[in-house]
Short mmCIF file of C-alpha atoms and ligand atoms in Angstrom, two decimals:
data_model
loop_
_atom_site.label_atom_id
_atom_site.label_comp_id
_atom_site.label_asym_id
_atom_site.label_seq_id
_atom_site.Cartn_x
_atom_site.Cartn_y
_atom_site.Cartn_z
CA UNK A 1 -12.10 -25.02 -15.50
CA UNK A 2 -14.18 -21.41 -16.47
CA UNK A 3 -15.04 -19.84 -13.18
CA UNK A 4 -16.85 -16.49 -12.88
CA UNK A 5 -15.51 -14.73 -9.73
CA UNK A 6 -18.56 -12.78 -8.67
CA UNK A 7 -16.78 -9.00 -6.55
CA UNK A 8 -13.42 -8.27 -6.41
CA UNK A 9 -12.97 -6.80 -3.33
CA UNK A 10 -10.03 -8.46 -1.24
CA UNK A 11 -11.66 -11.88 -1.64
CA UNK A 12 -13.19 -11.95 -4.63
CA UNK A 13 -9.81 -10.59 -6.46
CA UNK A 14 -7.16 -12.59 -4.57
CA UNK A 15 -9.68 -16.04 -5.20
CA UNK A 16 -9.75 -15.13 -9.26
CA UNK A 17 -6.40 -14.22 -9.98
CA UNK A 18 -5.33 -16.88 -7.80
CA UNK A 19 -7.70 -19.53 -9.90
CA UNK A 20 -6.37 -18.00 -12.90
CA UNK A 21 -2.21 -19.11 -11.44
CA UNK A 22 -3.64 -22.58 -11.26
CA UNK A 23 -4.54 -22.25 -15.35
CA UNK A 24 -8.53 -22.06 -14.71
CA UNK A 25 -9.74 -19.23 -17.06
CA UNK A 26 -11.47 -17.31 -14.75
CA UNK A 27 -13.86 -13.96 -15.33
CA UNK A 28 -13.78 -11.84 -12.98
CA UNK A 29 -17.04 -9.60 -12.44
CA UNK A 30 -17.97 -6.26 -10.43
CA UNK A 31 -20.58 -3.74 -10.62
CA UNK A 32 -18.15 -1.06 -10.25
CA UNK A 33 -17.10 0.09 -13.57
CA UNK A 34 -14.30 2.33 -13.00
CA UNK A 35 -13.00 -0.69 -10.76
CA UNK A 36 -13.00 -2.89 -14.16
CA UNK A 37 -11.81 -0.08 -16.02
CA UNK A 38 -8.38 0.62 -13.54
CA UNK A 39 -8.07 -3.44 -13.47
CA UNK A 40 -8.42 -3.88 -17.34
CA UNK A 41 -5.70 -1.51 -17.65
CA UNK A 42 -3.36 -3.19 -15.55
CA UNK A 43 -4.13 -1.35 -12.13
CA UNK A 44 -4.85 -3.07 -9.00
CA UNK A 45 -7.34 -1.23 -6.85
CA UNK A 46 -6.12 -2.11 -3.86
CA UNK A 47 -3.04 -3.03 -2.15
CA UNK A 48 -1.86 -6.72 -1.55
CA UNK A 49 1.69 -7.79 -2.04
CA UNK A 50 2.08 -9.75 -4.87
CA UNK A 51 -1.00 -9.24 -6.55
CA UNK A 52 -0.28 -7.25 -9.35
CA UNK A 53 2.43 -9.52 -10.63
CA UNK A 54 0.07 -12.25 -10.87
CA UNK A 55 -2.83 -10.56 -11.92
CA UNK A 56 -0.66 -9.36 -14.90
CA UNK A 57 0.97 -12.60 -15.54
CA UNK A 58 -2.07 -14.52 -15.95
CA UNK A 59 -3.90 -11.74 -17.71
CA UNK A 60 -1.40 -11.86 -20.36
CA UNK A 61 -1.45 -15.51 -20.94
CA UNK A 62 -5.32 -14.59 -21.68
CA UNK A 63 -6.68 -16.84 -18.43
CA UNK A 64 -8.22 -14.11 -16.82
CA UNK A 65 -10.36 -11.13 -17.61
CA UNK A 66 -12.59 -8.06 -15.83
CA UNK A 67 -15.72 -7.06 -17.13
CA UNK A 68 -19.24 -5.67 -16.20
CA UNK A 69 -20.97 -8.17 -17.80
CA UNK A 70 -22.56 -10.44 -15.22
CA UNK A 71 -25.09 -12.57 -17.74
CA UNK A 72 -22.46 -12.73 -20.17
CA UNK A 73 -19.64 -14.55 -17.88
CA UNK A 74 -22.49 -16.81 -16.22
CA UNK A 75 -22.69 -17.84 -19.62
CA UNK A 76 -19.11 -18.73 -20.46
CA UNK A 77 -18.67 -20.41 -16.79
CA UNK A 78 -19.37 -23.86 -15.30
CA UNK A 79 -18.23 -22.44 -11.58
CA UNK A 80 -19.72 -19.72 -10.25
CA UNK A 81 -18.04 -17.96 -7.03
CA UNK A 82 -20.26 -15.57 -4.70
CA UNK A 83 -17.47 -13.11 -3.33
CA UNK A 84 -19.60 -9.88 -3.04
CA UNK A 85 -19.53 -7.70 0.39
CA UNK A 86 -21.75 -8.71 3.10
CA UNK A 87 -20.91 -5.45 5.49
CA UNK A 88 -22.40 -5.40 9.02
CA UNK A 89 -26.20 -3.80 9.54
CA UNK A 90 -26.24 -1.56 11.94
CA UNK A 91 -27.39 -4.12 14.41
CA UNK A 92 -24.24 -6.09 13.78
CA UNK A 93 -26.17 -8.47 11.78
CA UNK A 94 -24.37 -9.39 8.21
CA UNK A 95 -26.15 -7.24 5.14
CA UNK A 96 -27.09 -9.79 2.91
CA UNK A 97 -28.68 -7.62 -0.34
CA UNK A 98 -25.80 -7.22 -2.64
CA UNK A 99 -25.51 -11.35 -2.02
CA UNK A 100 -29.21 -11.55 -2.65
CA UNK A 101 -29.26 -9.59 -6.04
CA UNK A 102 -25.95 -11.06 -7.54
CA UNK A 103 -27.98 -14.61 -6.78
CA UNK A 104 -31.17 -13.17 -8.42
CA UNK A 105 -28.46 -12.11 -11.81
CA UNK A 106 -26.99 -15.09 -11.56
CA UNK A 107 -30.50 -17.24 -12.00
CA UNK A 108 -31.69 -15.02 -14.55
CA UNK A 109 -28.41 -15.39 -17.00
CA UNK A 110 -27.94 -19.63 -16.64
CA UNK A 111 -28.14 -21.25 -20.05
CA UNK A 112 -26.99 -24.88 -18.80
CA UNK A 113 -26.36 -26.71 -15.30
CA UNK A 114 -23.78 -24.29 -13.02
CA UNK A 115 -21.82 -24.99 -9.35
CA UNK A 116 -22.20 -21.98 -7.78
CA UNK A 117 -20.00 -21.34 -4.34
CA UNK A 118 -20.58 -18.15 -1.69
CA UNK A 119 -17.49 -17.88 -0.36
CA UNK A 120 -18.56 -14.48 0.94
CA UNK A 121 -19.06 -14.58 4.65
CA UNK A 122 -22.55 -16.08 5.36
CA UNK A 123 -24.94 -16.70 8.70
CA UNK A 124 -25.53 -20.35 8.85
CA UNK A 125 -28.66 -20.93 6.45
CA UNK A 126 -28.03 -18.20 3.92
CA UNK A 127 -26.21 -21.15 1.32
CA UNK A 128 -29.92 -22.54 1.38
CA UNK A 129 -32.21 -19.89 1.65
CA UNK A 130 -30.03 -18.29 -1.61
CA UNK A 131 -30.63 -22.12 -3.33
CA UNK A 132 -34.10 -21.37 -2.99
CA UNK A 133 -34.07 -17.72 -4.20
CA UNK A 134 -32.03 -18.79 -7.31
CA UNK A 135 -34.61 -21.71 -8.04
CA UNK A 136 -37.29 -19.92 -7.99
CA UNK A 137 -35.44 -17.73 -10.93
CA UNK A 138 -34.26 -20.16 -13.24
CA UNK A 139 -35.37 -23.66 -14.60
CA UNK A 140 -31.66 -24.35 -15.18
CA UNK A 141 -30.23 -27.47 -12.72
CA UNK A 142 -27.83 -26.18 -10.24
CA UNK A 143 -25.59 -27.14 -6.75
CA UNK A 144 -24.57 -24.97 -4.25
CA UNK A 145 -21.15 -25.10 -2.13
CA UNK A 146 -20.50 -22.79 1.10
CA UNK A 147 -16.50 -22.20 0.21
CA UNK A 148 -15.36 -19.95 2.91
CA UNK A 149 -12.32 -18.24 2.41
CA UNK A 150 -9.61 -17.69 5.22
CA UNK A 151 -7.16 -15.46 3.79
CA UNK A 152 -5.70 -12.80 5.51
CA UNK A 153 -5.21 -9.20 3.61
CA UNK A 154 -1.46 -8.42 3.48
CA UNK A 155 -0.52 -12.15 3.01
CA UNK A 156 -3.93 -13.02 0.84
CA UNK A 157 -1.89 -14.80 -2.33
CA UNK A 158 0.03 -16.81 -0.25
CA UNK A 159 -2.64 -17.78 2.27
CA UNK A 160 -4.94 -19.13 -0.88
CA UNK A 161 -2.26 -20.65 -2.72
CA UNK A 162 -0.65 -22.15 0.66
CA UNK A 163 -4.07 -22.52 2.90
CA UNK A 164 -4.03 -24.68 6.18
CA UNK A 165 -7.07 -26.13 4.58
CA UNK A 166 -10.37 -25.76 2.52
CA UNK A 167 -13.73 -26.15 3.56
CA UNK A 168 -16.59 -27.32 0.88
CA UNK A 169 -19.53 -27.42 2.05
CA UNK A 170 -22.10 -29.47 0.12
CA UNK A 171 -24.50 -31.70 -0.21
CA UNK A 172 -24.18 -33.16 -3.65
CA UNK A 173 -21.29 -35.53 -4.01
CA UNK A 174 -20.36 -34.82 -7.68
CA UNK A 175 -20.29 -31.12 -7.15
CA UNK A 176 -18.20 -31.38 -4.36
CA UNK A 177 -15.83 -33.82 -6.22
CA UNK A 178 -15.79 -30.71 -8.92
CA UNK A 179 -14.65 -28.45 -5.96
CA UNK A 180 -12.13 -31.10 -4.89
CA UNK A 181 -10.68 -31.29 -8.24
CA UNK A 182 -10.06 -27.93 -8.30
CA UNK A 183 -8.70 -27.21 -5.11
CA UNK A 184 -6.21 -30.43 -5.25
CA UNK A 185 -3.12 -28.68 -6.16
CA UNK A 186 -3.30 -26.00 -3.08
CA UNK A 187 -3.53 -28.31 -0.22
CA UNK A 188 -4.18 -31.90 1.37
CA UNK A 189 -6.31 -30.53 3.76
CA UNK A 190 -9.66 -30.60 1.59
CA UNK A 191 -12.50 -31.01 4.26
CA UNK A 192 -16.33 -31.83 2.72
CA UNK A 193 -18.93 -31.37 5.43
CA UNK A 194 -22.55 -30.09 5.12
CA UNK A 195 -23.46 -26.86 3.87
CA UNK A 196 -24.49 -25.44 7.32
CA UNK A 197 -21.78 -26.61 9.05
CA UNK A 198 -18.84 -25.25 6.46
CA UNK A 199 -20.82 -22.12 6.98
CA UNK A 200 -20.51 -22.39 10.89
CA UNK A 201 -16.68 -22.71 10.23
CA UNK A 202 -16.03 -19.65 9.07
CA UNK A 203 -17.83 -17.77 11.69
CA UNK A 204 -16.04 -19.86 14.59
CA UNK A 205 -12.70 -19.95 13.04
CA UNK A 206 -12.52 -16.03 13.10
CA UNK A 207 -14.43 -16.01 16.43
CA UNK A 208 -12.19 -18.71 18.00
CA UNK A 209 -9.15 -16.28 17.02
CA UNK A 210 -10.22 -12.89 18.12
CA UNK A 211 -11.01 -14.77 21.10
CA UNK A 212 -7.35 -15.98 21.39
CA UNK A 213 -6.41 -12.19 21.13
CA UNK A 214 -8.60 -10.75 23.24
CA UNK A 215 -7.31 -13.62 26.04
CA UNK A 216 -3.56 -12.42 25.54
CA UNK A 217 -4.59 -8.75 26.22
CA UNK A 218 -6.15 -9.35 28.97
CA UNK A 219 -3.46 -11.77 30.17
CA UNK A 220 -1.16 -8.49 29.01
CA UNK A 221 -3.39 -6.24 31.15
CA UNK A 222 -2.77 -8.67 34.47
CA UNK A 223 0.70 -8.73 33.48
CA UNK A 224 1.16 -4.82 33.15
CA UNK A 225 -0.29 -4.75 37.22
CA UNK A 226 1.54 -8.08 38.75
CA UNK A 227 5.09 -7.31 36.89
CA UNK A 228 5.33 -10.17 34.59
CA UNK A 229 5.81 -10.08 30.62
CA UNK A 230 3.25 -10.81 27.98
CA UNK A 231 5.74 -11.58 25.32
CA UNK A 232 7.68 -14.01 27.46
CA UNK A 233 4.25 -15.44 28.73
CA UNK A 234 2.50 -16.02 25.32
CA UNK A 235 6.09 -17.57 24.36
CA UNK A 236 5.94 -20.05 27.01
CA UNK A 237 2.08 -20.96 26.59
CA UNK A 238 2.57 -21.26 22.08
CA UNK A 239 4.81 -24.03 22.69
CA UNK A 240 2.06 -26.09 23.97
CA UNK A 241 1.13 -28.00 20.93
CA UNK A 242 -2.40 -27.67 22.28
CA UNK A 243 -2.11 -23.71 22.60
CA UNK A 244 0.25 -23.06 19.53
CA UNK A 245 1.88 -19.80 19.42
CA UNK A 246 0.02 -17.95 16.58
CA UNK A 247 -2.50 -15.05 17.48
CA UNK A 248 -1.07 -14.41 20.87
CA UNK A 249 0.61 -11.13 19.91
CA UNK A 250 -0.77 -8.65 22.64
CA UNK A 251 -1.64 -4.86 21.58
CA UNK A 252 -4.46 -2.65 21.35
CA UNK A 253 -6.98 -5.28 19.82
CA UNK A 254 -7.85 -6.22 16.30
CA UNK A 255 -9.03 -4.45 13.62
CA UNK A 256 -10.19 -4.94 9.88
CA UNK A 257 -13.18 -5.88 7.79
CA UNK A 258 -13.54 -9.46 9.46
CA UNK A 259 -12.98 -10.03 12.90
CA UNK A 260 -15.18 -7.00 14.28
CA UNK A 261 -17.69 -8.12 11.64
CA UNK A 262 -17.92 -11.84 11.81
CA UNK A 263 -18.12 -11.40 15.85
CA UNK A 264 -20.91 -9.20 15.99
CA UNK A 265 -22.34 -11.50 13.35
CA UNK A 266 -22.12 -14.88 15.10
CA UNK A 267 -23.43 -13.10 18.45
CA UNK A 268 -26.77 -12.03 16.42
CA UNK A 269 -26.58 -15.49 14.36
CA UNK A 270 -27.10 -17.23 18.16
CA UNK A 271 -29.37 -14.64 19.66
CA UNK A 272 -31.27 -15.15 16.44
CA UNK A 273 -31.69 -19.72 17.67
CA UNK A 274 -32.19 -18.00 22.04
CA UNK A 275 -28.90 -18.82 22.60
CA UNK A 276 -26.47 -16.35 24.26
CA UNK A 277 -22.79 -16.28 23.32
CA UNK A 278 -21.71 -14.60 26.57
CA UNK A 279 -17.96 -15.89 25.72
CA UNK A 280 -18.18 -14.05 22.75
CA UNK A 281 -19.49 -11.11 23.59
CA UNK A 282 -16.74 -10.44 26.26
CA UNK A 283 -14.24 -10.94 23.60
CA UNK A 284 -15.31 -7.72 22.04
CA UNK A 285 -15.66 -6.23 24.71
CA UNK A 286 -12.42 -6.70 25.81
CA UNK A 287 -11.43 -5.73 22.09
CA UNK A 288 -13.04 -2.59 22.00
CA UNK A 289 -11.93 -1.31 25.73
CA UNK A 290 -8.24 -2.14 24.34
CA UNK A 291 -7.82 0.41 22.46
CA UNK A 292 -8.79 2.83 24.75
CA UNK A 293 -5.25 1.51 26.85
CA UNK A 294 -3.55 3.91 24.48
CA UNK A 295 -5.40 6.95 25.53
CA UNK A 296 -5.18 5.54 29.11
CA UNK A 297 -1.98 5.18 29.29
CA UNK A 298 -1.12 9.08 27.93
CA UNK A 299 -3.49 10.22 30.39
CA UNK A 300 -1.36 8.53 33.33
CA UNK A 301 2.01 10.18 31.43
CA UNK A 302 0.17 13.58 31.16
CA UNK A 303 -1.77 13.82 34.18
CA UNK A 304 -4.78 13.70 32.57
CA UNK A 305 -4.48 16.81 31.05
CA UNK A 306 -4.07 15.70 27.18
CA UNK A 307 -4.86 19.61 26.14
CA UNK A 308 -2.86 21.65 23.89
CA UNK A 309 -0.27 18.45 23.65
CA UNK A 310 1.35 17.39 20.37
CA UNK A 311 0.71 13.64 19.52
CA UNK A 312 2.35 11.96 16.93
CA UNK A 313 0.32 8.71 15.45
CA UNK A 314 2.14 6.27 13.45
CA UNK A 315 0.10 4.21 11.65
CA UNK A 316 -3.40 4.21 11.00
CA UNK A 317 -3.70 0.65 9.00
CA UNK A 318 -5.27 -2.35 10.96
CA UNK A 319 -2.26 -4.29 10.62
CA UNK A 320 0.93 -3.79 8.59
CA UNK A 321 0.87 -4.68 4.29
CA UNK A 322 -2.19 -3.11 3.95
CA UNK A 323 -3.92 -0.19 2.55
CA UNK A 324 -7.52 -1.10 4.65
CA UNK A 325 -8.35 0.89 7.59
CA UNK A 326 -12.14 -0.27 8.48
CA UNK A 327 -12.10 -0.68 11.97
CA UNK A 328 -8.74 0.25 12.65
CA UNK A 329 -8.03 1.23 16.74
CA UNK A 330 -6.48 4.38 15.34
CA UNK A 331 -9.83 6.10 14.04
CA UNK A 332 -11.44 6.42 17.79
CA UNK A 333 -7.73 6.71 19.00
CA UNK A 334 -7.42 9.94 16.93
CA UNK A 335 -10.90 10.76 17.22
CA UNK A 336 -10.68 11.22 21.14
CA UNK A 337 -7.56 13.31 20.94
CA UNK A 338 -8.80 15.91 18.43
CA UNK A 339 -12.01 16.01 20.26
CA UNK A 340 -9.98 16.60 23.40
CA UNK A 341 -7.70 19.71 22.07
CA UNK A 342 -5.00 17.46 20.97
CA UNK A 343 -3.15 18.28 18.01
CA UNK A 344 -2.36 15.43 16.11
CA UNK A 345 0.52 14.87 13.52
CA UNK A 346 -0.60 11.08 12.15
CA UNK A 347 0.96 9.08 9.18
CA UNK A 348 1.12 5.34 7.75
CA UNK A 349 2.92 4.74 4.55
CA UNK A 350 0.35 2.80 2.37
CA UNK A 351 -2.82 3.32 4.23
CA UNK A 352 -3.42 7.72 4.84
CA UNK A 353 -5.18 8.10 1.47
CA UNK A 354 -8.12 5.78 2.46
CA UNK A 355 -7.93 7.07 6.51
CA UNK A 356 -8.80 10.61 5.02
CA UNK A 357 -11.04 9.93 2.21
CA UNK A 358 -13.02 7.45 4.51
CA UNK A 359 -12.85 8.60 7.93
CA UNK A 360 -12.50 12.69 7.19
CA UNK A 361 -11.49 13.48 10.43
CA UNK A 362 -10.11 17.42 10.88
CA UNK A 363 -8.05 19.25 12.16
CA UNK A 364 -5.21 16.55 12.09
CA UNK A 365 -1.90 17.18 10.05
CA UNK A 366 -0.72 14.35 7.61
CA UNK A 367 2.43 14.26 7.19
CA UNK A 368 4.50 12.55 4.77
CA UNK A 369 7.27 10.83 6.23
CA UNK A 370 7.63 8.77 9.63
CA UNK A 371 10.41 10.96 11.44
CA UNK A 372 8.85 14.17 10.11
CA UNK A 373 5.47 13.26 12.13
CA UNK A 374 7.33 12.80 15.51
CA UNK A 375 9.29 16.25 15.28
CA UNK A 376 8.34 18.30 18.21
CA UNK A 377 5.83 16.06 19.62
CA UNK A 378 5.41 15.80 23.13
CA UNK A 379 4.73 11.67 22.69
CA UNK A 380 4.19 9.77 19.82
CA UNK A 381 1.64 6.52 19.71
CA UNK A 382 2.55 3.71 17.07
CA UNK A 383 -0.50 1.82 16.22
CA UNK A 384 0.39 -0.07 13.31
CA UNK A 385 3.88 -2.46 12.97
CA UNK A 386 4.76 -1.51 9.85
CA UNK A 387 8.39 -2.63 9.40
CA UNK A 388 9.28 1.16 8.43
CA UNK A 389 8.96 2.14 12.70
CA UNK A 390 10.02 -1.11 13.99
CA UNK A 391 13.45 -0.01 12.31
CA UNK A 392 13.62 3.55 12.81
CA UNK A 393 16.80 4.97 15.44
CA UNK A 394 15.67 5.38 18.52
CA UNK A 395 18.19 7.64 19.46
CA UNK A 396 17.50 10.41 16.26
CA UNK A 397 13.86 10.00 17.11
CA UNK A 398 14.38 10.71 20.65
CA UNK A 399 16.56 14.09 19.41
CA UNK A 400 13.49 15.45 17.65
CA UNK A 401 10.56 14.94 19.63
CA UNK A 402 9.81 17.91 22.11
CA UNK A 403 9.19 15.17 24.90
CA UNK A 404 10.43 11.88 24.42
CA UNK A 405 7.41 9.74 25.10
CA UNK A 406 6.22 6.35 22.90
CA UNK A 407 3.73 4.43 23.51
CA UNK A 408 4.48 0.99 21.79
CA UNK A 409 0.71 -0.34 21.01
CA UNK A 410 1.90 -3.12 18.86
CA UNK A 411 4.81 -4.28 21.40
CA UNK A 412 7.86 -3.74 18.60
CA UNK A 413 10.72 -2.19 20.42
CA UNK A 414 12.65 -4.63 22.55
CA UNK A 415 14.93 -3.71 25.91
CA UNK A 416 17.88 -3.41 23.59
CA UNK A 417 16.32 -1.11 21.37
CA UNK A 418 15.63 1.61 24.03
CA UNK A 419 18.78 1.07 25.63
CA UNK A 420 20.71 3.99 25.99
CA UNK A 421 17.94 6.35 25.42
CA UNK A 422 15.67 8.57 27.40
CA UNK A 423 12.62 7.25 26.67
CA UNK A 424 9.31 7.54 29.11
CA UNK A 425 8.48 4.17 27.63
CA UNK A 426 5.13 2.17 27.41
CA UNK A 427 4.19 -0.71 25.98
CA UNK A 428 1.34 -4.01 26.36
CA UNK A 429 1.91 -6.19 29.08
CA UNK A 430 5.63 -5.43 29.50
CA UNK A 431 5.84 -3.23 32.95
CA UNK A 432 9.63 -4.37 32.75
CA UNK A 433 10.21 -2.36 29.67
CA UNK A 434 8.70 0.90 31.53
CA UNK A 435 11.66 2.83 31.40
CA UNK A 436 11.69 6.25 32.71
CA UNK A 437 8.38 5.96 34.44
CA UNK A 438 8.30 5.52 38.41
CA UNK A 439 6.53 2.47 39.17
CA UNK A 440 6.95 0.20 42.14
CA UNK A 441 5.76 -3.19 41.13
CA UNK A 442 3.68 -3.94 44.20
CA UNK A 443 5.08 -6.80 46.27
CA UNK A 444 2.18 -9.97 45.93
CA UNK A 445 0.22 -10.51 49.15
CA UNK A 446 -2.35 -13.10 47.88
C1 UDX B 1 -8.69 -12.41 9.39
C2 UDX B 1 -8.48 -13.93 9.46
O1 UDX B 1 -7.15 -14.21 9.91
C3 UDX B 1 -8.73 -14.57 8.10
O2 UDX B 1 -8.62 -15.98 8.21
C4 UDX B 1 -10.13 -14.18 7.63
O3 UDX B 1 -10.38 -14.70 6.35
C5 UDX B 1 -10.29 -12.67 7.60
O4 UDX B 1 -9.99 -12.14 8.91
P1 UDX B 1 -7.31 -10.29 8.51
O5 UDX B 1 -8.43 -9.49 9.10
O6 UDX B 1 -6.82 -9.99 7.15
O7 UDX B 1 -7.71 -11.85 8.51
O8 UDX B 1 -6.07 -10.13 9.48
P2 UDX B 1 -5.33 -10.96 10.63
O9 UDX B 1 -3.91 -11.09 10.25
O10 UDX B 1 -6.03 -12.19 11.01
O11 UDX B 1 -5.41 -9.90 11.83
C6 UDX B 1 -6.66 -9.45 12.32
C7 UDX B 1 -6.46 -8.47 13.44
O12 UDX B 1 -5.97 -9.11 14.61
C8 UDX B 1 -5.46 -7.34 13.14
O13 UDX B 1 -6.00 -6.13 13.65
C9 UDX B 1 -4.23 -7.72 13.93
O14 UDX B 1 -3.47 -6.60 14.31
C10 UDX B 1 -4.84 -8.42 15.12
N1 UDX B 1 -3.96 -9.41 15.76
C11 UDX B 1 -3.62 -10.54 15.09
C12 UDX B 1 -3.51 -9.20 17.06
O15 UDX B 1 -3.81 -8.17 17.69
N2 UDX B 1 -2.72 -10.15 17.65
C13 UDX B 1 -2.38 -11.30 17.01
O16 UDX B 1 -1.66 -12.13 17.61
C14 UDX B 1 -2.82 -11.51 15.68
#
């Protein structure tokens, strides 16, 4: 099939090159022409495992291309895919304008009948309010398709080659046969619904997951005060077939460019029908007091006096495989130490480059190399699993920290790890693990 791929950001990219593997010839478009440029020449502009090998392969065997020229791929393309930005609006609320002008393009360039899919992230209505805005800029016979996209960034080509399932919303049968057709070879799991409901999906799938985090920290939180272990616990509630054991990982909350986002978006999306998602809104409010456990949990080590200390932060990603750091704990993390006469030695292999150029916080020194960050640091905070610290000796980076003091956000080290060391130890949910620090788990008198 020709598909135009409308942004290549995380989504937009992944979803072309990935049409491209399946032997579609695919166009991919952006705005952004140094973006086209570095991608033309055989960069990738951002980083996702896998991606460049692909990108490469298929750009070779002439399936897929980059270019500028929005009218011109419309033109050469019987699928059209939506995957431009819609970043939250100050009031949480999704921003909908780049969406709105690529559908405006889009009308003005069709020379024959076109499927055109948003698989951008969408408040329920959008698919038909854009089906209206395109209509009124073209004479040209269309259908539109809500296609939301559930890939995760760090394992992005494998989730869209390999997905659970996809969603097409629709509500013309031959289009969505079209979408079926070329969807077949990723998955059984090809659900049609209506184009509301496919854009509800999205929205509660991500909701429905950061609310499945949130639970296990506060589970973890109970846990750190009654003595029992949040790793053991979420292991004996994921084998419930009803529970299952993914997204139960306890730490200092999630991150990135969707969960924060489609949350605060779904919370407006209801206030917008009178309806208040009080469920919801906990769950980021749970999220957003977690990461604040890190600084709470130096302050108990420290006395509260955090002044004039040396903190080492490792990791300033989201999540590991990944260069993206919007909403990452780590920026209000290091924020509140600088601001409180902290100095802070930070690092994260991939990600440091976009921390500083995005978040341009001062007086913090980058360093270059994991061990290197932790030398002569009174404690040192990891933030991010990234398999390079999940490996590293305990025992030489006990031998070159001034004070040896970690606090595990991510839960990585196990008993066996800090075995033998002198580690004032603290992790999420794991008072067992404690090690070096005084504390009397308080016998139960319920
Ligand atoms: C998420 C959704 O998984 C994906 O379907 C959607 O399309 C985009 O949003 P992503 O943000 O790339 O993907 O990362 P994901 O792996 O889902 O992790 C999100 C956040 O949750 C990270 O900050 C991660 O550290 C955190 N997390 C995840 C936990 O704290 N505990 C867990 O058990 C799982």
């Amino acid at each position: 099939m020709n598909i135009t791929v409308i942004g290549t950001g995380y989504v937009g990219l992944v979803s072309g090159v990935c049409y491209a593997e399946l032997g579609n010839h695919v166009i991919c478009v952006d705005k952004d022409a140094d973006k086209i440029d570095m991608l033309n020449a055989g960069g990738i502009p951002i980083y996702e495992p896998g991606l460049k090998e692909l990108a490469t392969a298929s750009r070779e065997a002439g399936r897929l291309s980059f270019t500028t020229d929005l009218p011109e791929a419309i033109r050469r393309s019987d699928i059209i895919i939506l995957a431009v930005g819609t970043p939250p609006l100050p009031s949480g609320e999704a921003n909908l304008a780049y969406i709105n002008q690529a559908a405006i393009e889009i009308a003005e360039a069709m020379n024959g009948y076109k499927i055109i899919a948003v698989k951008s992230t969408v408040p329920v209505g959008t698919n038909e309010r854009l089906a209206i805005l395109i209509k009124s800029h073209t004479k040209e016979r269309f259908d539109s398709i809500s296609l939301p996209e559930f890939l995760r960034e760090g394992s992005a080509i494998e989730d869209t080659l390999h997905p659970d399932r996809i969603i097409i919303g629709a509500n013309c049968q031959s289009a969505a046969d079209t979408m079926m057709l070329l969807h077949e070879p990723l998955t059984k799991h090809i659900v049609v619904t209506d184009i509301r409901s496919a854009e509800m999906i999205k929205y509660a799938s991500n909701a429905f997951l950061a609310t499945k985090i949130s639970f296990i920290n506060e589970i973890a939180n109970i846990c750190e005060k009654v003595g029992a272990d949040v790793t053991q616990v979420a292991e004996g509630m994921g084998y419930d077939r009803r529970i299952g054991p993914s997204f139960l990982k306890a730490g200092i909350g999630y991150g990135g460019s969707c969960f924060p986002k489609d949350t605060s978006a779904l919370i407006q999306i209801a206030g917008h029908v009178d309806y208040e998602f009080k469920l919801l809104r906990s769950v980021v409010e749970v999220n957003q007091d977690q990461r604040w456990s890190v600084i709470r949990k130096l302050e108990t080590i420290f006395s509260g006096e955090l002044r004039g200390k040396t903190i080492a932060v490792w990791g300033l990603a989201f999540k590991p495989n990944t260069d993206d750091v919007r909403d990452s704990p780590a920026v209000e993390i290091i924020r509140h130490l600088v601001e409180n006469g902290v100095k802070v030695k930070a690092y994260d292999p991939i990600a440091m480059s976009n921390f500083r150029t995005i978040y341009n916080i001062e007086n913090v020194e980058w360093c270059d190399q994991a061990l290197e960050t932790a030398k002569g640091a009174d404690a040192l905070c990891l933030l991010t699993e990234w398999d390079e610290f999940t490996t590293v000796d305990l025992g030489q980076l006990q031998a070159i920290m001034k004070q040896p003091i970690l606090i595990d956000g991510r839960n990585v080290f196990k008993e066996e790890n800090l075995l033998g060391t002198d580690f004032i130890y603290y992790s999420v949910g794991r008072p067992s693990l404690n090690q070096g620090v005084k504390q009397q788990m308080p016998v139960l008198l319920f």
